[in-house]
XYZ file of C-alpha atoms in Angstrom:
777
model
C 0.016 0.003 -0.037
C 1.571 3.281 -1.006
C 2.212 5.807 1.703
C 0.378 9.216 1.795
C 3.650 10.985 0.978
C 4.103 8.782 -2.127
C 0.508 9.536 -3.177
C 1.054 13.250 -2.794
C 4.299 13.115 -4.703
C 2.722 11.228 -7.579
C 0.212 14.101 -8.155
C 2.837 16.813 -8.074
C 4.640 17.888 -11.269
C 7.764 15.848 -11.806
C 10.871 17.887 -12.575
C 12.221 14.968 -14.564
C 9.233 15.195 -16.953
C 9.740 18.908 -17.417
C 13.448 19.550 -17.019
C 14.399 23.132 -16.276
C 17.736 24.356 -15.121
C 18.387 27.093 -12.638
C 19.943 29.234 -15.384
C 16.740 29.116 -17.481
C 14.646 30.185 -14.514
C 16.979 33.083 -13.851
C 16.822 34.063 -17.565
C 12.975 33.903 -17.467
C 12.881 36.052 -14.377
C 15.355 38.522 -15.905
C 13.330 38.666 -19.142
C 10.160 39.408 -17.232
C 11.918 42.145 -15.252
C 13.310 43.715 -18.434
C 9.848 43.616 -20.127
C 8.278 45.281 -17.133
C 10.962 48.028 -17.098
C 10.485 48.579 -20.878
C 6.701 48.814 -20.502
C 7.074 51.240 -17.630
C 9.437 53.465 -19.679
C 6.936 53.384 -22.673
C 4.179 54.533 -20.377
C 6.236 57.304 -19.017
C 7.080 58.504 -22.524
C 3.470 58.300 -23.461
C 2.250 60.482 -20.649
C 5.226 62.957 -20.702
C 3.578 65.271 -23.357
C 0.312 65.285 -21.341
C 2.023 66.445 -18.213
C 4.055 69.052 -20.044
C 0.850 70.529 -21.615
C -0.858 70.558 -18.263
C 2.106 72.148 -16.538
C 2.085 74.964 -19.156
C -1.654 75.306 -19.511
C -2.721 75.598 -15.829
C -0.426 78.516 -15.025
C -1.427 80.265 -18.269
C -5.088 79.945 -17.286
C -4.284 81.318 -13.793
C -2.364 84.329 -15.334
C -5.243 85.039 -17.665
C -7.792 85.216 -14.869
C -5.435 87.214 -12.759
C -4.502 89.882 -15.428
C -8.135 90.080 -16.601
C -9.242 90.873 -13.056
C -6.356 92.570 -11.346
C -3.625 93.318 -13.904
C -5.229 96.339 -15.694
C -3.301 99.576 -15.300
C -3.411 102.980 -16.918
C -6.312 105.129 -18.087
C -9.006 103.848 -20.421
C -8.612 104.876 -24.039
C -12.120 105.200 -25.551
C -11.001 106.101 -29.048
C -8.385 103.257 -29.327
C -8.794 99.763 -30.716
C -7.582 98.346 -27.387
C -9.330 99.794 -24.395
C -6.155 99.611 -22.261
C -2.434 98.642 -22.513
C -3.032 95.268 -20.638
C -5.789 94.258 -23.113
C -3.226 92.861 -25.623
C -1.550 90.834 -22.915
C -4.840 89.239 -21.839
C -5.678 88.465 -25.521
C -2.299 86.757 -25.895
C -2.851 84.697 -22.837
C -6.301 83.608 -24.085
C -4.672 82.649 -27.342
C -2.135 80.498 -25.421
C -4.952 78.895 -23.460
C -6.743 77.941 -26.664
C -3.551 76.412 -28.149
C -3.024 74.377 -24.917
C -6.651 73.236 -25.004
C -6.318 72.040 -28.625
C -3.048 70.190 -27.782
C -4.640 68.535 -24.705
C -7.604 67.409 -26.835
C -5.241 65.879 -29.466
C -3.274 64.034 -26.733
C -6.432 62.668 -25.198
C -7.715 61.608 -28.602
C -4.490 59.869 -29.376
C -4.881 57.678 -26.216
C -8.433 56.831 -27.124
C -7.567 56.012 -30.797
C -4.793 53.725 -29.575
C -7.161 51.901 -27.337
C -9.656 51.578 -30.274
C -7.116 49.941 -32.486
C -5.862 47.634 -29.705
C -9.412 46.436 -29.323
C -9.737 45.774 -33.067
C -6.528 43.790 -33.082
C -8.000 41.561 -30.301
C -4.851 41.676 -28.101
C -5.010 39.732 -24.795
C -6.752 41.803 -22.194
C -7.204 44.865 -24.491
C -10.913 44.252 -25.020
C -11.630 44.354 -21.314
C -9.432 47.380 -20.872
C -11.214 49.224 -23.692
C -14.647 48.404 -22.178
C -13.494 49.545 -18.800
C -12.082 52.840 -20.214
C -15.341 53.349 -22.225
C -17.345 52.809 -19.068
C -15.224 55.363 -17.118
C -15.524 57.883 -19.911
C -19.220 57.265 -20.405
C -19.964 57.658 -16.671
C -17.820 60.867 -16.618
C -18.860 62.321 -20.025
C -22.567 62.910 -19.395
C -22.388 64.731 -16.055
C -19.234 66.583 -17.200
C -20.847 67.864 -20.422
C -24.034 68.838 -18.518
C -21.955 70.550 -15.884
C -19.962 72.405 -18.576
C -23.142 73.627 -20.316
C -24.684 74.722 -17.075
C -21.441 76.373 -15.957
C -21.078 78.180 -19.351
C -24.670 79.494 -19.105
C -24.152 80.551 -15.523
C -20.810 82.272 -16.393
C -22.483 84.189 -19.279
C -25.400 85.355 -17.103
C -23.125 86.170 -14.173
C -20.712 88.206 -16.436
C -23.719 90.021 -18.058
C -25.050 90.907 -14.673
C -21.582 92.008 -13.465
C -21.053 94.336 -16.415
C -24.697 95.523 -16.917
C -25.500 99.203 -17.515
C -27.508 99.423 -14.338
C -24.419 98.706 -12.269
C -22.473 101.263 -14.312
C -25.112 103.947 -13.747
C -25.340 103.213 -10.084
C -21.536 103.541 -9.632
C -21.516 106.773 -11.697
C -24.395 108.235 -9.733
C -22.633 107.362 -6.503
C -19.453 109.080 -7.588
C -21.579 112.171 -8.626
C -23.289 112.209 -5.248
C -19.864 112.146 -3.528
C -18.609 115.146 -5.617
C -21.863 117.071 -5.104
C -21.606 116.544 -1.393
C -18.134 118.026 -1.472
C -19.281 121.031 -3.454
C -22.345 121.592 -1.293
C -20.201 121.645 1.887
C -17.933 124.244 0.244
C -20.814 126.440 -0.854
C -22.553 126.132 2.513
C -19.329 127.155 4.260
C -18.929 130.164 1.965
C -22.555 131.303 2.568
C -22.077 130.856 6.296
C -18.868 132.999 6.138
C -20.798 135.791 4.221
C -23.641 135.775 6.759
C -21.226 136.119 9.636
C -19.320 138.875 7.721
C -22.497 140.860 7.160
C -23.508 140.442 10.847
C -20.112 141.825 11.984
C -20.413 144.725 9.534
C -23.896 145.585 10.697
C -22.989 145.401 14.409
C -19.699 147.180 13.793
C -17.912 145.194 16.616
C -14.387 145.001 15.137
C -13.132 147.735 17.405
C -10.970 146.634 20.333
C -13.397 147.697 22.858
C -15.994 145.277 21.448
C -13.780 142.083 21.566
C -15.964 140.308 24.109
C -18.977 141.085 22.115
C -17.303 139.721 18.945
C -16.398 136.484 20.764
C -19.849 136.115 22.058
C -21.304 136.508 18.600
C -18.786 133.959 17.132
C -19.647 131.489 19.782
C -23.329 131.893 18.930
C -22.802 131.548 15.219
C -20.552 128.372 15.738
C -23.212 126.684 17.754
C -26.013 127.845 15.426
C -24.390 126.655 12.184
C -22.633 123.581 13.714
C -19.231 124.764 12.625
C -15.859 123.324 13.565
C -14.399 126.746 14.025
C -14.964 130.490 13.321
C -12.018 132.931 13.144
C -11.830 136.699 12.400
C -8.554 138.188 11.123
C -7.483 141.877 10.714
C -6.242 143.242 7.346
C -2.782 142.692 8.919
C -3.693 138.940 9.332
C -3.908 139.283 13.100
C -6.317 136.976 14.798
C -9.001 139.199 16.404
C -11.274 136.393 17.719
C -11.361 132.649 17.397
C -13.886 130.020 18.446
C -13.193 126.249 17.844
C -15.112 123.044 18.614
C -13.493 121.545 21.743
C -14.267 117.991 20.536
C -11.831 118.280 17.576
C -8.111 117.756 18.092
C -5.670 120.632 17.676
C -3.963 118.759 14.795
C -7.139 119.274 12.724
C -7.859 122.939 13.676
C -4.273 124.041 13.490
C -4.029 123.671 9.734
C -2.590 126.793 8.064
C -5.142 129.311 6.958
C -2.977 132.328 5.869
C -3.103 131.592 2.110
C -6.853 131.619 2.154
C -6.926 134.994 4.082
C -4.498 136.595 1.591
C -6.630 135.573 -1.314
C -9.704 137.183 0.255
C -7.752 140.344 1.098
C -6.432 140.583 -2.557
C -9.679 139.829 -4.282
C -12.167 141.294 -1.739
C -14.571 138.415 -2.284
C -15.420 135.032 -0.637
C -13.085 132.096 -1.211
C -13.429 128.350 -0.273
C -10.892 125.418 -0.034
C -10.600 121.831 1.302
C -7.646 120.838 3.445
C -6.629 117.222 4.268
C -6.169 116.769 7.977
C -4.410 113.810 9.574
C -7.792 112.452 10.414
C -10.570 113.579 8.232
C -10.915 116.680 5.972
C -11.417 120.336 6.815
C -13.491 122.597 4.432
C -12.775 126.251 4.975
C -14.481 129.372 3.468
C -13.443 132.981 4.024
C -15.426 136.174 3.392
C -14.271 139.826 3.577
C -15.652 142.316 6.128
C -16.168 145.528 4.155
C -15.805 149.085 5.421
C -18.601 151.607 5.910
C -19.657 153.786 2.998
C -18.972 153.115 -0.581
C -15.337 152.284 -0.190
C -13.892 148.920 -1.133
C -11.641 148.797 1.852
C -11.624 145.446 3.654
C -11.673 145.817 7.367
C -11.311 142.126 8.183
C -11.724 138.553 7.057
C -14.069 135.897 8.549
C -12.897 132.257 8.150
C -15.483 129.369 8.711
C -14.248 125.724 9.136
C -16.468 122.623 8.525
C -15.142 119.122 9.425
C -15.812 116.029 7.317
C -15.218 112.800 9.334
C -12.644 110.197 8.206
C -15.274 107.473 7.685
C -17.178 109.614 5.269
C -13.962 110.501 3.423
C -13.083 106.780 3.075
C -16.493 105.956 1.640
C -16.303 108.793 -0.917
C -12.846 107.714 -1.946
C -13.982 104.068 -2.179
C -16.824 105.037 -4.412
C -14.518 106.867 -6.699
C -12.065 103.967 -6.792
C -14.663 101.408 -7.435
C -16.133 103.418 -10.268
C -12.659 103.680 -11.950
C -11.899 99.982 -11.418
C -15.267 98.916 -12.722
C -14.795 101.108 -15.773
C -11.451 99.371 -16.512
C -12.842 95.795 -15.873
C -15.903 96.430 -18.060
C -13.643 97.143 -20.944
C -12.300 93.481 -20.490
C -15.746 91.881 -20.487
C -15.241 89.791 -23.601
C -11.729 88.522 -22.671
C -12.912 87.639 -19.219
C -15.914 85.749 -20.630
C -13.689 83.946 -23.164
C -11.135 83.019 -20.370
C -14.044 81.653 -18.255
C -15.286 79.526 -21.159
C -11.689 78.313 -21.729
C -11.436 77.448 -18.081
C -14.645 75.451 -18.166
C -13.392 73.695 -21.288
C -10.064 72.873 -19.701
C -11.697 71.523 -16.510
C -14.076 69.477 -18.641
C -11.110 68.059 -20.594
C -9.201 67.432 -17.429
C -12.111 65.483 -16.023
C -12.395 63.450 -19.205
C -8.640 62.963 -19.236
C -8.681 61.919 -15.561
C -11.500 59.466 -16.250
C -9.646 58.078 -19.186
C -6.316 57.873 -17.403
C -7.994 56.304 -14.343
C -9.805 53.849 -16.598
C -6.466 52.853 -18.286
C -4.736 52.662 -14.923
C -7.497 50.508 -13.360
C -7.679 48.323 -16.493
C -3.906 47.966 -16.546
C -3.931 47.125 -12.859
C -6.343 44.288 -13.556
C -5.558 43.047 -17.068
C -1.765 42.958 -16.671
C -1.736 40.858 -13.483
C -4.464 38.586 -14.971
C -2.414 38.089 -18.153
C 0.712 37.339 -15.998
C -1.373 34.902 -13.865
C -2.654 33.181 -17.032
C 0.919 32.793 -18.327
C 2.163 31.617 -14.906
C -0.674 29.071 -14.580
C 0.154 27.708 -18.028
C 3.829 27.496 -17.077
C 3.043 25.612 -13.845
C 0.812 23.273 -15.718
C 3.840 22.444 -17.876
C 5.849 21.683 -14.768
C 7.782 24.926 -14.401
C 7.674 25.769 -10.712
C 10.289 28.482 -10.871
C 7.773 30.989 -12.258
C 7.447 34.281 -10.391
C 5.044 37.127 -11.263
C 6.557 40.638 -10.700
C 3.540 42.956 -10.884
C 2.902 45.925 -8.598
C -0.645 45.790 -7.247
C -2.102 46.598 -3.796
C -5.762 45.527 -4.126
C -7.346 42.067 -4.347
C -5.467 41.454 -7.603
C -2.188 42.116 -5.787
C -3.273 39.766 -3.042
C -4.059 37.236 -5.779
C -0.613 37.667 -7.346
C 1.114 37.424 -3.968
C -0.897 34.304 -3.176
C 0.125 32.923 -6.571
C 3.756 33.597 -5.920
C 3.502 32.083 -2.404
C 1.805 29.065 -3.946
C 4.617 28.500 -6.478
C 7.196 29.057 -3.732
C 5.334 26.633 -1.403
C 4.992 24.152 -4.273
C 8.677 24.412 -4.923
C 9.543 24.047 -1.213
C 6.996 21.301 -0.671
C 8.305 19.337 -3.693
C 11.854 19.473 -2.380
C 10.654 18.596 1.083
C 8.600 15.812 -0.251
C 11.602 14.457 -2.064
C 13.613 14.718 1.075
C 10.764 13.380 3.183
C 10.262 10.474 0.836
C 13.893 9.498 1.132
C 13.746 10.037 4.948
C 10.605 7.919 5.111
C 12.211 5.185 3.186
C 15.090 5.212 5.513
C 12.863 5.510 8.568
C 10.721 2.593 7.381
C 13.843 0.487 7.024
C 14.974 1.499 10.572
C 11.423 0.867 11.978
C 11.296 -2.523 10.342
C 14.647 -3.378 11.750
C 13.677 -2.040 15.256
C 10.288 -3.878 15.048
C 12.123 -7.112 14.171
C 14.549 -6.579 17.014
C 11.750 -5.736 19.465
C 9.827 -8.747 18.484
C 12.865 -10.992 18.760
C 13.536 -9.579 22.246
C 9.901 -9.931 23.319
C 9.737 -13.501 21.946
C 13.001 -14.570 23.560
C 12.778 -12.682 26.869
C 12.462 -14.790 29.939
C 9.743 -12.605 31.420
C 6.124 -12.721 30.291
C 4.867 -9.829 28.195
C 1.191 -8.989 27.629
C -0.093 -5.812 25.959
C -3.559 -4.222 25.794
C -4.649 -1.485 23.316
C -6.874 1.494 24.158
C -10.010 -0.551 23.158
C -9.295 -3.044 25.951
C -8.213 -5.904 23.729
C -5.230 -8.161 24.216
C -2.802 -7.515 21.380
C 0.364 -9.419 22.335
C 1.297 -12.457 24.469
C 4.807 -13.789 24.225
C 5.911 -17.456 24.607
C 7.505 -16.838 28.030
C 4.100 -15.703 29.260
C 2.457 -18.839 27.814
C 5.085 -20.902 29.684
C 4.648 -19.127 32.961
C 0.792 -18.998 33.056
C 0.214 -22.163 31.082
C -2.155 -20.411 28.666
C -1.880 -20.433 24.896
C -1.372 -17.004 23.197
C -4.078 -17.706 20.620
C -6.573 -18.027 23.486
C -5.859 -14.456 24.725
C -5.012 -12.353 21.604
C -7.844 -10.239 20.213
C -10.136 -10.851 23.199
C -11.458 -8.241 25.638
C -9.239 -7.997 28.673
C -11.991 -8.591 31.282
C -13.222 -11.750 29.562
C -9.716 -13.203 29.185
C -8.624 -12.412 32.797
C -11.881 -13.796 34.186
C -11.732 -17.032 32.128
C -8.180 -17.876 33.162
C -8.525 -16.585 36.779
C -5.889 -13.866 36.308
C -7.193 -11.856 39.268
C -3.760 -10.248 39.970
C -3.670 -8.858 36.390
C -7.250 -7.627 36.721
C -6.464 -5.895 39.993
C -3.395 -4.166 38.601
C -5.264 -3.071 35.419
C -8.244 -1.648 37.441
C -5.804 0.229 39.724
C -4.027 1.814 36.740
C -7.356 3.009 35.312
C -8.497 4.419 38.652
C -5.191 6.087 39.719
C -4.279 7.234 36.180
C -0.573 6.601 36.859
C 2.079 5.921 34.287
C 3.421 2.715 35.918
C 2.521 0.278 38.725
C 4.293 -2.629 40.407
C 2.802 -5.315 42.656
C 3.397 -8.856 43.768
C 0.857 -11.612 44.488
C -0.191 -15.163 43.970
C -2.096 -16.514 40.981
C -3.370 -19.988 40.247
C -2.708 -21.399 36.751
C -5.393 -23.337 34.765
C -3.589 -26.583 35.657
C -3.931 -25.874 39.371
C -0.394 -24.694 40.050
C -0.051 -21.770 42.566
C 2.448 -19.119 41.445
C 3.975 -16.113 43.121
C 4.192 -13.404 40.401
C 6.009 -10.163 40.230
C 3.985 -7.861 38.046
C 4.782 -4.430 36.488
C 2.278 -2.555 34.292
C 3.212 0.540 32.293
C 1.319 2.986 30.135
C 2.330 3.039 26.432
C 2.534 6.521 24.821
C 3.769 7.798 21.422
C 6.062 10.765 20.835
C 3.097 13.173 20.861
C 2.084 11.908 24.365
C -1.021 10.048 23.198
C -2.023 6.872 25.061
C -1.565 3.665 23.017
C -2.447 1.141 25.716
C -0.762 -0.878 28.507
C 1.918 -3.477 28.712
C 2.194 -6.054 31.487
C 5.632 -7.517 32.295
C 5.570 -10.414 34.760
C 7.830 -13.210 36.026
C 7.499 -16.267 38.181
C 8.958 -15.553 41.612
C 7.833 -18.785 43.201
C 11.285 -20.368 43.507
C 12.791 -17.033 44.359
C 10.313 -16.427 47.194
C 11.006 -20.018 48.463
C 14.710 -19.345 48.476
C 14.171 -15.974 50.074
C 11.934 -17.479 52.772
C 14.524 -20.299 53.348
C 17.203 -17.672 53.755
C 15.033 -15.655 56.045
C 14.216 -18.647 58.247
C 17.851 -19.662 58.270
C 18.612 -16.120 59.481
C 15.781 -16.389 62.081
C 17.080 -19.778 63.156
C 20.577 -18.431 63.592
C 19.189 -15.493 65.608
C 17.037 -17.855 67.735
C 20.025 -20.103 68.287
C 22.118 -17.083 69.300
C 19.388 -15.809 71.594
C 18.910 -19.238 73.188
C 22.590 -19.685 73.643
C 22.864 -16.460 75.645
C 20.697 -17.752 78.544
C 22.040 -21.291 78.400
C 25.591 -20.163 79.265
C 24.672 -18.708 82.691
C 22.432 -21.781 83.320
C 25.315 -24.087 82.562
C 27.715 -22.108 84.696
C 25.256 -21.999 87.553
C 24.652 -25.759 87.384
C 28.352 -26.532 87.276
C 29.061 -24.256 90.278
C 26.208 -25.818 92.195
C 27.529 -29.291 91.431
C 31.025 -28.349 92.498
C 29.958 -26.837 95.743
C 27.716 -29.844 96.406
C 30.556 -32.401 96.144
C 32.919 -30.172 98.098
C 30.390 -30.053 100.930
C 30.906 -26.282 100.968
C 29.651 -24.590 104.107
C 28.037 -21.758 101.934
C 26.223 -24.263 99.815
C 22.803 -23.051 100.715
C 23.701 -19.491 99.628
C 25.318 -20.731 96.453
C 22.245 -22.954 95.851
C 19.884 -20.031 96.165
C 21.932 -17.838 93.825
C 22.399 -20.584 91.213
C 18.799 -21.660 91.164
C 17.746 -17.974 90.933
C 19.934 -17.459 87.863
C 18.641 -20.618 86.255
C 14.995 -19.620 86.939
C 15.470 -16.062 85.570
C 17.263 -17.283 82.398
C 14.668 -19.969 81.765
C 11.901 -17.369 82.205
C 13.614 -15.141 79.650
C 14.027 -17.985 77.320
C 10.368 -18.922 77.647
C 9.298 -15.254 76.911
C 11.449 -15.191 73.783
C 9.843 -18.509 72.660
C 6.409 -17.264 73.354
C 7.065 -14.067 71.269
C 8.339 -16.059 68.369
C 5.344 -18.408 68.672
C 3.018 -15.395 68.466
C 4.871 -14.069 65.349
C 4.767 -17.525 63.699
C 1.081 -18.032 64.515
C -0.192 -14.608 63.356
C -3.984 -15.088 62.965
C -5.760 -14.337 59.670
C -7.198 -10.761 59.814
C -10.918 -10.540 60.569
C -12.030 -7.641 58.379
C -14.801 -5.177 59.345
C -15.587 -1.577 58.894
C -13.628 0.279 61.564
C -12.854 3.956 62.269
C -9.081 4.332 62.094
C -9.283 7.576 64.083
C -11.158 5.889 66.842
C -8.426 3.203 67.110
C -5.698 5.887 67.216
C -7.521 7.916 69.900
C -7.970 4.844 72.205
C -4.404 3.715 71.843
C -3.081 7.247 72.614
C -5.265 7.393 75.744
C -3.254 4.426 77.101
C 0.035 6.407 76.803
C -1.010 9.892 77.947
C -1.063 8.986 81.626
C 1.972 6.711 81.575
C 4.247 8.976 79.563
C 3.513 12.505 80.687
C 6.618 13.984 79.114
C 5.543 12.836 75.659
C 3.161 15.126 73.697
C 1.050 13.550 70.967
C 0.221 15.964 68.034
C -2.669 14.792 65.902
C -3.444 15.964 62.354
C -6.375 13.758 61.293
C -8.215 14.054 58.013
C -11.880 14.573 58.715
C -12.762 13.213 55.258
C -11.173 9.754 55.847
C -13.925 7.090 55.818
C -14.071 3.851 57.762
C -11.650 1.253 56.634
C -12.050 -2.496 56.100
C -9.505 -3.864 58.682
C -8.926 -6.063 61.742
C -9.414 -3.710 64.754
C -7.183 -5.746 67.162
C -4.307 -6.126 64.687
C -4.431 -2.380 63.832
C -4.361 -1.566 67.519
C -1.271 -3.702 67.840
C 0.320 -1.825 64.881
C -0.089 1.546 66.659
C 1.096 0.145 70.039
C 4.340 -1.093 68.418
C 4.857 2.149 66.454
C 4.197 4.298 69.557
C 6.511 2.192 71.693
C 9.345 2.599 69.184
C 8.781 6.387 68.978
C 8.670 6.846 72.685
C 11.802 4.712 73.206
C 13.694 6.607 70.432
C 12.742 9.932 72.132
C 13.849 8.679 75.623
C 10.401 9.027 77.101
C 10.148 12.799 76.194
C 9.524 14.946 73.191
C 6.747 14.825 70.540
C 5.019 12.189 68.549
C 3.154 13.317 65.432
C 0.305 11.235 64.040
C -1.121 12.248 60.607
C -3.844 10.720 58.509
C -4.731 11.633 54.901
C -7.210 10.280 52.246
C -5.583 10.039 48.831
C -8.682 9.649 46.594
C -6.649 9.726 43.359
C -4.786 6.596 44.445
C -7.718 5.346 46.530
C -5.422 4.918 49.591
C -5.459 5.923 53.225
C -2.018 7.284 54.324
C -0.838 7.221 57.970
C 2.362 8.872 59.290
C 3.866 8.348 62.780
C 6.851 10.700 63.394
C 9.088 11.383 66.415
C 12.047 13.698 67.220
C 14.318 10.996 68.467
C 17.706 9.809 67.231
C 16.534 8.842 63.766
C 17.477 5.896 61.505
C 21.081 5.023 60.492
C 21.735 4.495 56.843
C 23.045 1.008 57.322
C 19.904 -0.009 59.317
C 17.385 1.157 56.715
C 16.945 -2.242 55.160
C 16.972 -4.296 58.340
C 14.164 -2.485 60.254
C 11.370 -4.985 59.422
C 13.555 -8.127 59.652
C 12.641 -10.405 62.637
C 15.004 -10.143 65.665
C 16.732 -6.992 64.520
C 16.914 -4.420 67.268
C 19.271 -1.692 68.348
C 17.964 -1.846 71.934
C 19.403 -4.140 74.567
C 15.987 -5.188 75.905
C 14.195 -5.427 72.537
C 13.207 -8.648 70.881
C 13.434 -7.310 67.308
C 9.839 -8.547 66.452
C 7.866 -5.289 66.872
C 8.386 -3.781 63.477
C 8.411 -7.217 61.873
C 4.931 -7.788 63.317
C 3.818 -4.312 62.061
C 5.128 -5.167 58.579
C 3.285 -8.583 58.692
C -0.042 -6.947 59.673
C 0.150 -4.137 57.111
C 1.071 -6.603 54.358
C -1.901 -8.832 55.317
C -4.095 -5.778 54.972
C -2.870 -5.201 51.377
C -0.828 -2.211 52.471
C 2.775 -1.012 52.270
C 5.011 0.457 54.923
C 8.414 2.182 54.837
C 10.662 4.262 57.200
C 12.611 7.410 56.660
C 14.315 10.187 58.681
C 12.333 13.100 59.899
C 13.487 16.690 59.547
C 15.242 18.188 61.379
C 15.535 15.087 63.527
C 13.773 11.882 64.323
C 12.128 9.155 62.152
C 8.871 8.799 60.220
C 7.078 5.497 59.600
C 4.572 5.795 56.840
C 2.050 3.139 55.813
C -0.990 3.130 53.524
C -4.065 1.070 53.328
C -6.808 0.619 50.672
C -9.785 2.928 51.050
């Protein structure tokens, strides 16, 4: 069956079918790059004249509008062909605008004609580009032409309104009103000066003795005629009286008036003039004061001043300036209208040109990449994976081109990787086959039994050593559900280990127990179960590795009993020596008829009795250890057993403090209450003796629900455990105490083992020892 990699590689283009060297790929890429650069240069040359015309035309239009509006200078020449000297410049600018407009139209037409012929020649992608350009021009032409027509009509109406005769009449009448206002103020000032002159002549108050009367009359006249000032001068130009408006500044009223007075004295008639003040304008009129009789002698001069405010002066000057400017602009009505029409035409052509250019740009951005994609797809279909499209685009087409280039790159990379992977897989398959053959050879020839289970709970492997140990044929187990197989062949130890692995979710587990074979043979098996996982950490099942430890256990028990026998012989020999010595002494003293025989008799018999009693106690302890009863299981509270045992020690050992840390969630356990009481008695005795009847004893319980075990710790702060004694603690008759039998911890180990538990010892920190055992929940 071909591998997936081979199937994929079969459907990829084969470079052997379509040979292509690296140099040819580089030449193709270089040719594409050169073609792109040449096309870019052609486009630049094509649009260069357009940009040149636009660069020249737009400033020319701006100058036309500027000079038509603001560039007129000099007086109007009504009798001349040209209304003003700037008229020729404006006409020349309009002519240049027309030439630029014609050139722009020709350039735009050239682009459209080229597109038309490209469509007729049916070049690749040109039809679509022509349609797209036509669509852009069509969408832009209708509103642009309508806008141009409307704008032309509006421009014509606006210019006619701007340069209408009504506006001209209004401006001319405004200027006439301003001049009439000036004249009326001068005439009014002259009349006022004559009235005051006649009043002074009639009252005859020019004499020095009438100065106050003259001033009083001048004040009255100033207030009555609302004058800025009234002055009276003598023929010698001496100021006889002077009344000025206090609200006006001295810079206005202090303007020179001597010239006007001299003119009146010379001509003997009223004169008027206007003087420009720093702020505003001062209109002055002077009238002579004639002498009495028919003489023409001038006795004095009256000067009347009238103030025109600055705001009114500015308005009058503005009216005059606007009338002059309007007269000059009106002479340029036709050039301005022609320039406006040209501007609308240029804007219209620019819009059409922009639509055409944008259409060509968009079409080129779509058709060129599509053409390159079509060529690249055809090249890939022929087996050329070195193709690369070099087109500048930023929209979806650009994304498509980039995706195509990434696809070709990925295809090239994947093809090379697939070739490498194919070779690697071939080599890996060879190595896997070799490894599988080696593993199968090891499993088939290993002395230990091997049984594997997959994730579906089916037995997948059972080696010959397992068949020999259990007496079960491998064909009777392979492919069967694990529970059915274990139940049929009474493999309860395997079932127990498998269930515990599923419950505790551990990676490995080891246990030892007895199992009966189908032929009735009782075996002691050492069993290890491990979880199988692949490199990704996924579970593949479980593998059992087991061995027959029956002969080993027998040899171990024989060696243990030999050790026990040697220890018993040693322990029995110790009391026999004093018994023998006492009997020999007693015999010797008896035959010697020693006078202190009675005393010696009493001592010897006492030693013999004590040693025999000790020997009997040792034999009784060994008998108890050898005849350990079968546990009678029942539901018991472990905490209750601990509390009752501790109550026995609190009164007898007052210097020892028991510290309890009991797990309230620990349920009742299935155990023998009396044997568990004996366990805690032995553990507490060892802890108290190690602490020299003082210190602390810590008792801790914990429910480990993940492992389904009850954990008990008994710790002290005594001398601790020596490293060389670690492995001998639970061996019978091993003791570091002179009065100990060495059976306490051995009995504890026996009871815990009978309850399907484990026990071990370690040092406490900072000092002391900890004995930890666990029982099934």
